[in-house]
Amino acid sequence: QITLKESGPTLLKPTQTLTLTCTFSGFSLTTDGVGVGWIRQPPGKALEWLAVIYWDDDERYSPSLKTRLTVTKDTSKNQVILRMTNVDPADTATYFCAHTDVMHWGEVSIYDFWGQGTLVSVSS
Amino acid sequence: QSVLTQPPSVSAAPGQKVSISCSGSSSNIGGNYVSWYQQLPGSAPTLLIYDNTKRSPGVPDRFSGSKSGTSATLGIAGLHTGDEAEYYCATWDSSLSAVLFGSGTTVTVL
């Protein structure tokens, strides 16, 4: 049974750095094809893909946010960490982490298990 | 603003069918598979359709997907109130090297 759960601060001030942790179970990030992605959703708005890290340490980022994002993994703790620098009120959103398996699905845009999401607000 | 364009909302009476379009370009929908997600109010998205037309395990056959050129369509037949949700298309963009989500469509059962 695959589960993921996001954790981190609920409130940040502009210019601060956001660090979110995705703790997962039911799969290993050392298994070929497996990845964990981050997707966010501002209140009342659409989903926005942010980044993904794969079993082989390959990292991909949204071009519009690439300079501000870093994703890392700790396979011993079954965790993936997303770091976003210089946050702005426009970064207020629910942040989701989600499981993907490119070997199983044969493509990279499929996220089959999602965490419940965590709401992060940015305000002065 | 999303590169993948969906109608903001669609609606129909119970038992009827709705279709949701997702319009993109040759670098995304035109050259890659499309998936569809359902997001019930207050919940995380769930995978409905992948590889343009295939239903995720457990998804009823009332849900269908298709793709033609640079557009994709999600169909929901036999609507019931449990289908009221936000629906998103998604695909890979080969030029951006990024996953794209659509702008989202709210389905309302009248």
mmCIF file of C-alpha atoms in Angstrom:
data_model
loop_
_atom_site.group_PDB
_atom_site.id
_atom_site.type_symbol
_atom_site.label_atom_id
_atom_site.label_comp_id
_atom_site.label_asym_id
_atom_site.label_seq_id
_atom_site.Cartn_x
_atom_site.Cartn_y
_atom_site.Cartn_z
ATOM 1 C CA GLN A 1 0.000 0.000 0.000
ATOM 2 C CA ILE A 2 1.579 3.230 -1.179
ATOM 3 C CA THR A 3 1.145 6.337 0.949
ATOM 4 C CA LEU A 4 2.740 9.770 0.891
ATOM 5 C CA LYS A 5 2.469 12.647 3.330
ATOM 6 C CA GLU A 6 3.728 16.192 3.067
ATOM 7 C CA SER A 7 4.992 18.165 6.039
ATOM 8 C CA GLY A 8 6.469 21.583 6.580
ATOM 9 C CA PRO A 9 5.681 25.140 7.662
ATOM 10 C CA THR A 10 2.197 26.547 7.198
ATOM 11 C CA LEU A 11 3.214 30.215 7.176
ATOM 12 C CA LEU A 12 6.237 31.957 5.735
ATOM 13 C CA LYS A 13 7.263 35.563 5.182
ATOM 14 C CA PRO A 14 8.305 36.871 1.756
ATOM 15 C CA THR A 15 11.955 36.171 0.828
ATOM 16 C CA GLN A 16 12.164 33.193 3.187
ATOM 17 C CA THR A 17 13.025 29.669 2.050
ATOM 18 C CA LEU A 18 10.350 26.981 2.037
ATOM 19 C CA THR A 19 11.397 23.441 2.905
ATOM 20 C CA LEU A 20 8.832 20.677 2.498
ATOM 21 C CA THR A 21 9.292 17.009 3.294
ATOM 22 C CA CYS A 22 7.464 14.151 1.636
ATOM 23 C CA THR A 23 7.535 10.993 3.748
ATOM 24 C CA PHE A 24 6.404 7.897 1.904
ATOM 25 C CA SER A 25 5.847 4.178 2.423
ATOM 26 C CA GLY A 26 4.983 1.181 0.287
ATOM 27 C CA PHE A 27 7.710 1.727 -2.293
ATOM 28 C CA SER A 28 11.425 2.431 -2.530
ATOM 29 C CA LEU A 29 13.139 5.273 -4.333
ATOM 30 C CA THR A 30 15.913 2.844 -5.216
ATOM 31 C CA THR A 31 13.613 0.822 -7.497
ATOM 32 C CA ASP A 32 14.168 1.361 -11.207
ATOM 33 C CA GLY A 33 11.641 3.754 -12.705
ATOM 34 C CA VAL A 34 10.287 5.151 -9.455
ATOM 35 C CA GLY A 35 10.099 8.868 -8.808
ATOM 36 C CA VAL A 36 8.462 11.380 -6.474
ATOM 37 C CA GLY A 37 7.112 14.600 -7.878
ATOM 38 C CA TRP A 38 5.872 17.852 -6.414
ATOM 39 C CA ILE A 39 2.748 19.617 -7.637
ATOM 40 C CA ARG A 40 1.116 22.702 -6.162
ATOM 41 C CA GLN A 41 -2.306 24.308 -6.333
ATOM 42 C CA PRO A 42 -2.990 27.923 -5.366
ATOM 43 C CA PRO A 43 -6.376 28.403 -3.689
ATOM 44 C CA GLY A 44 -9.115 28.059 -6.290
ATOM 45 C CA LYS A 45 -6.632 27.595 -9.129
ATOM 46 C CA ALA A 46 -5.184 24.857 -11.300
ATOM 47 C CA LEU A 47 -2.511 22.290 -10.576
ATOM 48 C CA GLU A 48 1.060 23.275 -11.376
ATOM 49 C CA TRP A 49 3.869 20.748 -11.730
ATOM 50 C CA LEU A 50 7.030 21.811 -9.921
ATOM 51 C CA ALA A 51 9.667 19.089 -9.931
ATOM 52 C CA VAL A 52 10.442 15.386 -9.810
ATOM 53 C CA ILE A 53 13.330 13.252 -8.596
ATOM 54 C CA TYR A 54 13.900 9.707 -9.818
ATOM 55 C CA TRP A 55 15.513 6.563 -8.484
ATOM 56 C CA ASP A 56 18.666 7.292 -10.489
ATOM 57 C CA ASP A 57 19.032 10.816 -9.017
ATOM 58 C CA ASP A 58 17.711 12.433 -12.193
ATOM 59 C CA GLU A 59 15.999 15.709 -11.310
ATOM 60 C CA ARG A 60 13.590 17.696 -13.472
ATOM 61 C CA TYR A 61 12.192 21.140 -12.745
ATOM 62 C CA SER A 62 9.517 23.466 -14.014
ATOM 63 C CA PRO A 63 11.340 25.919 -16.312
ATOM 64 C CA SER A 64 9.585 28.896 -14.716
ATOM 65 C CA LEU A 65 10.711 27.953 -11.203
ATOM 66 C CA LYS A 66 13.958 26.146 -11.893
ATOM 67 C CA THR A 67 16.210 28.798 -10.384
ATOM 68 C CA ARG A 68 14.339 28.666 -7.066
ATOM 69 C CA LEU A 69 13.780 24.930 -6.627
ATOM 70 C CA THR A 70 15.895 22.059 -5.374
ATOM 71 C CA VAL A 71 14.647 18.525 -4.822
ATOM 72 C CA THR A 72 16.629 15.913 -2.917
ATOM 73 C CA LYS A 73 16.002 12.424 -1.598
ATOM 74 C CA ASP A 74 16.963 10.441 1.468
ATOM 75 C CA THR A 75 16.336 6.828 0.599
ATOM 76 C CA SER A 76 17.240 5.608 4.092
ATOM 77 C CA LYS A 77 14.422 7.709 5.553
ATOM 78 C CA ASN A 78 12.003 7.258 2.632
ATOM 79 C CA GLN A 79 11.816 11.008 2.237
ATOM 80 C CA VAL A 80 11.965 13.563 -0.564
ATOM 81 C CA ILE A 81 12.625 17.188 0.241
ATOM 82 C CA LEU A 82 11.602 20.217 -1.813
ATOM 83 C CA ARG A 83 13.332 23.508 -1.222
ATOM 84 C CA MET A 84 12.020 26.762 -2.685
ATOM 85 C CA THR A 85 13.973 29.965 -2.155
ATOM 86 C CA ASN A 86 12.782 33.571 -2.025
ATOM 87 C CA VAL A 87 9.083 32.821 -1.545
ATOM 88 C CA ASP A 88 6.434 35.363 -2.494
ATOM 89 C CA PRO A 89 2.685 35.612 -1.711
ATOM 90 C CA ALA A 90 2.144 34.117 -5.193
ATOM 91 C CA ASP A 91 3.653 30.888 -3.814
ATOM 92 C CA THR A 92 0.708 30.479 -1.444
ATOM 93 C CA ALA A 93 -0.698 27.087 -2.368
ATOM 94 C CA THR A 94 -1.401 23.530 -1.340
ATOM 95 C CA TYR A 95 1.702 21.508 -2.102
ATOM 96 C CA PHE A 96 1.305 17.844 -3.041
ATOM 97 C CA CYS A 97 3.912 15.128 -3.426
ATOM 98 C CA ALA A 98 3.064 12.165 -5.628
ATOM 99 C CA HIS A 99 4.479 8.809 -6.754
ATOM 100 C CA THR A 100 5.349 8.016 -10.351
ATOM 101 C CA ASP A 101 6.831 4.958 -12.027
ATOM 102 C CA VAL A 102 8.070 5.506 -15.547
ATOM 103 C CA MET A 103 8.897 1.820 -16.003
ATOM 104 C CA HIS A 104 5.378 0.760 -15.119
ATOM 105 C CA TRP A 105 3.485 3.474 -16.966
ATOM 106 C CA GLY A 106 5.932 4.055 -19.811
ATOM 107 C CA GLU A 107 5.696 7.823 -19.570
ATOM 108 C CA VAL A 108 6.559 10.665 -17.235
ATOM 109 C CA SER A 109 3.304 12.573 -16.723
ATOM 110 C CA ILE A 110 1.510 9.953 -14.629
ATOM 111 C CA TYR A 111 1.235 10.361 -10.892
ATOM 112 C CA ASP A 112 -0.725 7.450 -9.489
ATOM 113 C CA PHE A 113 -0.548 8.031 -5.733
ATOM 114 C CA TRP A 114 -0.781 11.429 -4.086
ATOM 115 C CA GLY A 115 -0.319 12.804 -0.606
ATOM 116 C CA GLN A 116 -3.141 14.745 1.027
ATOM 117 C CA GLY A 117 -1.329 18.039 0.434
ATOM 118 C CA THR A 118 -0.165 20.739 2.786
ATOM 119 C CA LEU A 119 -1.256 24.378 2.631
ATOM 120 C CA VAL A 120 1.562 26.886 2.716
ATOM 121 C CA SER A 121 0.765 30.574 3.070
ATOM 122 C CA VAL A 122 3.203 33.387 2.333
ATOM 123 C CA SER A 123 2.395 36.711 3.931
ATOM 124 C CA SER A 124 4.182 39.569 5.576
ATOM 125 C CA GLN B 1 -1.753 30.599 -17.216
ATOM 126 C CA SER B 2 -1.686 26.990 -18.397
ATOM 127 C CA VAL B 3 -0.413 26.015 -21.822
ATOM 128 C CA LEU B 4 -3.140 23.334 -21.943
ATOM 129 C CA THR B 5 -6.528 24.962 -22.349
ATOM 130 C CA GLN B 6 -9.726 23.460 -20.926
ATOM 131 C CA PRO B 7 -13.205 24.959 -20.673
ATOM 132 C CA PRO B 8 -13.734 26.420 -17.201
ATOM 133 C CA SER B 9 -16.944 24.495 -16.645
ATOM 134 C CA VAL B 10 -19.361 22.006 -18.163
ATOM 135 C CA SER B 11 -22.689 20.793 -16.854
ATOM 136 C CA ALA B 12 -25.426 18.337 -17.628
ATOM 137 C CA ALA B 13 -28.376 16.600 -16.016
ATOM 138 C CA PRO B 14 -28.014 13.272 -14.195
ATOM 139 C CA GLY B 15 -27.623 10.396 -16.631
ATOM 140 C CA GLN B 16 -26.422 12.607 -19.441
ATOM 141 C CA LYS B 17 -22.928 12.841 -20.930
ATOM 142 C CA VAL B 18 -20.349 15.613 -20.849
ATOM 143 C CA SER B 19 -17.163 16.067 -22.826
ATOM 144 C CA ILE B 20 -14.162 18.039 -21.645
ATOM 145 C CA SER B 21 -11.622 19.246 -24.179
ATOM 146 C CA CYS B 22 -7.933 19.866 -23.625
ATOM 147 C CA SER B 23 -6.155 21.869 -26.290
ATOM 148 C CA GLY B 24 -2.384 22.061 -26.627
ATOM 149 C CA SER B 25 0.292 22.064 -29.286
ATOM 150 C CA SER B 26 2.645 19.819 -31.201
ATOM 151 C CA SER B 27 5.252 19.924 -28.451
ATOM 152 C CA ASN B 28 2.901 18.563 -25.821
ATOM 153 C CA ILE B 29 -0.378 16.825 -26.700
ATOM 154 C CA GLY B 30 0.594 16.432 -30.341
ATOM 155 C CA GLY B 31 3.644 14.325 -29.521
ATOM 156 C CA ASN B 32 2.973 12.758 -26.135
ATOM 157 C CA TYR B 33 0.404 10.750 -24.226
ATOM 158 C CA VAL B 34 -2.353 12.515 -22.289
ATOM 159 C CA SER B 35 -3.631 11.588 -18.850
ATOM 160 C CA TRP B 36 -6.665 12.848 -16.958
ATOM 161 C CA TYR B 37 -7.150 13.437 -13.250
ATOM 162 C CA GLN B 38 -10.262 13.901 -11.114
ATOM 163 C CA GLN B 39 -10.103 16.130 -8.057
ATOM 164 C CA LEU B 40 -13.067 15.872 -5.733
ATOM 165 C CA PRO B 41 -13.682 18.899 -3.475
ATOM 166 C CA GLY B 42 -11.126 19.060 -0.694
ATOM 167 C CA SER B 43 -9.168 16.042 -1.945
ATOM 168 C CA ALA B 44 -5.998 15.264 -3.828
ATOM 169 C CA PRO B 45 -6.251 14.446 -7.532
ATOM 170 C CA THR B 46 -6.675 10.833 -8.634
ATOM 171 C CA LEU B 47 -5.648 9.295 -11.942
ATOM 172 C CA LEU B 48 -8.572 8.528 -14.261
ATOM 173 C CA ILE B 49 -7.152 8.015 -17.746
ATOM 174 C CA TYR B 50 -3.621 7.402 -19.042
ATOM 175 C CA ASP B 51 -2.088 6.816 -22.470
ATOM 176 C CA ASN B 52 -4.899 8.916 -23.997
ATOM 177 C CA THR B 53 -7.566 6.227 -23.709
ATOM 178 C CA LYS B 54 -6.786 3.701 -20.951
ATOM 179 C CA ARG B 55 -8.690 3.721 -17.694
ATOM 180 C CA SER B 56 -6.788 3.504 -14.436
ATOM 181 C CA PRO B 57 -7.643 0.377 -12.422
ATOM 182 C CA GLY B 58 -11.011 0.722 -10.741
ATOM 183 C CA VAL B 59 -12.239 3.570 -12.936
ATOM 184 C CA PRO B 60 -15.699 2.765 -14.358
ATOM 185 C CA ASP B 61 -16.173 2.549 -18.102
ATOM 186 C CA ARG B 62 -18.411 5.632 -17.951
ATOM 187 C CA PHE B 63 -15.135 7.522 -18.239
ATOM 188 C CA SER B 64 -13.427 7.560 -21.627
ATOM 189 C CA GLY B 65 -10.528 9.354 -23.237
ATOM 190 C CA SER B 66 -9.535 10.204 -26.770
ATOM 191 C CA LYS B 67 -6.925 12.228 -28.602
ATOM 192 C CA SER B 68 -6.736 13.782 -32.039
ATOM 193 C CA GLY B 69 -3.837 15.917 -33.174
ATOM 194 C CA THR B 70 -3.119 18.541 -30.544
ATOM 195 C CA SER B 71 -6.335 18.060 -28.586
ATOM 196 C CA ALA B 72 -7.643 15.471 -26.163
ATOM 197 C CA THR B 73 -11.101 14.827 -24.774
ATOM 198 C CA LEU B 74 -12.452 13.267 -21.609
ATOM 199 C CA GLY B 75 -15.965 11.904 -21.754
ATOM 200 C CA ILE B 76 -18.138 11.164 -18.758
ATOM 201 C CA ALA B 77 -21.330 9.245 -19.469
ATOM 202 C CA GLY B 78 -24.219 8.486 -17.148
ATOM 203 C CA LEU B 79 -23.480 11.483 -14.955
ATOM 204 C CA HIS B 80 -24.290 11.361 -11.273
ATOM 205 C CA THR B 81 -23.708 13.750 -8.425
ATOM 206 C CA GLY B 82 -20.572 11.876 -7.352
ATOM 207 C CA ASP B 83 -18.922 13.025 -10.576
ATOM 208 C CA GLU B 84 -19.038 16.670 -9.515
ATOM 209 C CA ALA B 85 -15.381 17.568 -9.360
ATOM 210 C CA GLU B 86 -12.531 19.380 -11.058
ATOM 211 C CA TYR B 87 -10.928 17.554 -13.977
ATOM 212 C CA TYR B 88 -7.412 18.134 -15.296
ATOM 213 C CA CYS B 89 -5.588 16.913 -18.361
ATOM 214 C CA ALA B 90 -1.820 16.415 -18.196
ATOM 215 C CA THR B 91 0.999 15.609 -20.549
ATOM 216 C CA TRP B 92 4.726 16.031 -21.135
ATOM 217 C CA ASP B 93 5.993 18.989 -23.099
ATOM 218 C CA SER B 94 9.035 18.046 -25.135
ATOM 219 C CA SER B 95 10.129 21.639 -25.703
ATOM 220 C CA LEU B 96 9.811 22.725 -22.078
ATOM 221 C CA SER B 97 10.961 19.354 -20.683
ATOM 222 C CA ALA B 98 8.220 19.646 -18.128
ATOM 223 C CA VAL B 99 4.937 18.064 -17.124
ATOM 224 C CA LEU B 100 1.980 20.287 -17.936
ATOM 225 C CA PHE B 101 -1.431 20.300 -16.312
ATOM 226 C CA GLY B 102 -4.462 21.795 -17.973
ATOM 227 C CA SER B 103 -6.347 24.805 -16.694
ATOM 228 C CA GLY B 104 -8.993 22.592 -15.121
ATOM 229 C CA THR B 105 -12.711 22.066 -15.745
ATOM 230 C CA THR B 106 -15.470 22.054 -13.160
ATOM 231 C CA VAL B 107 -18.159 19.480 -13.820
ATOM 232 C CA THR B 108 -21.593 20.276 -12.391
ATOM 233 C CA VAL B 109 -24.512 17.879 -12.354
ATOM 234 C CA LEU B 110 -27.687 19.918 -12.721
#
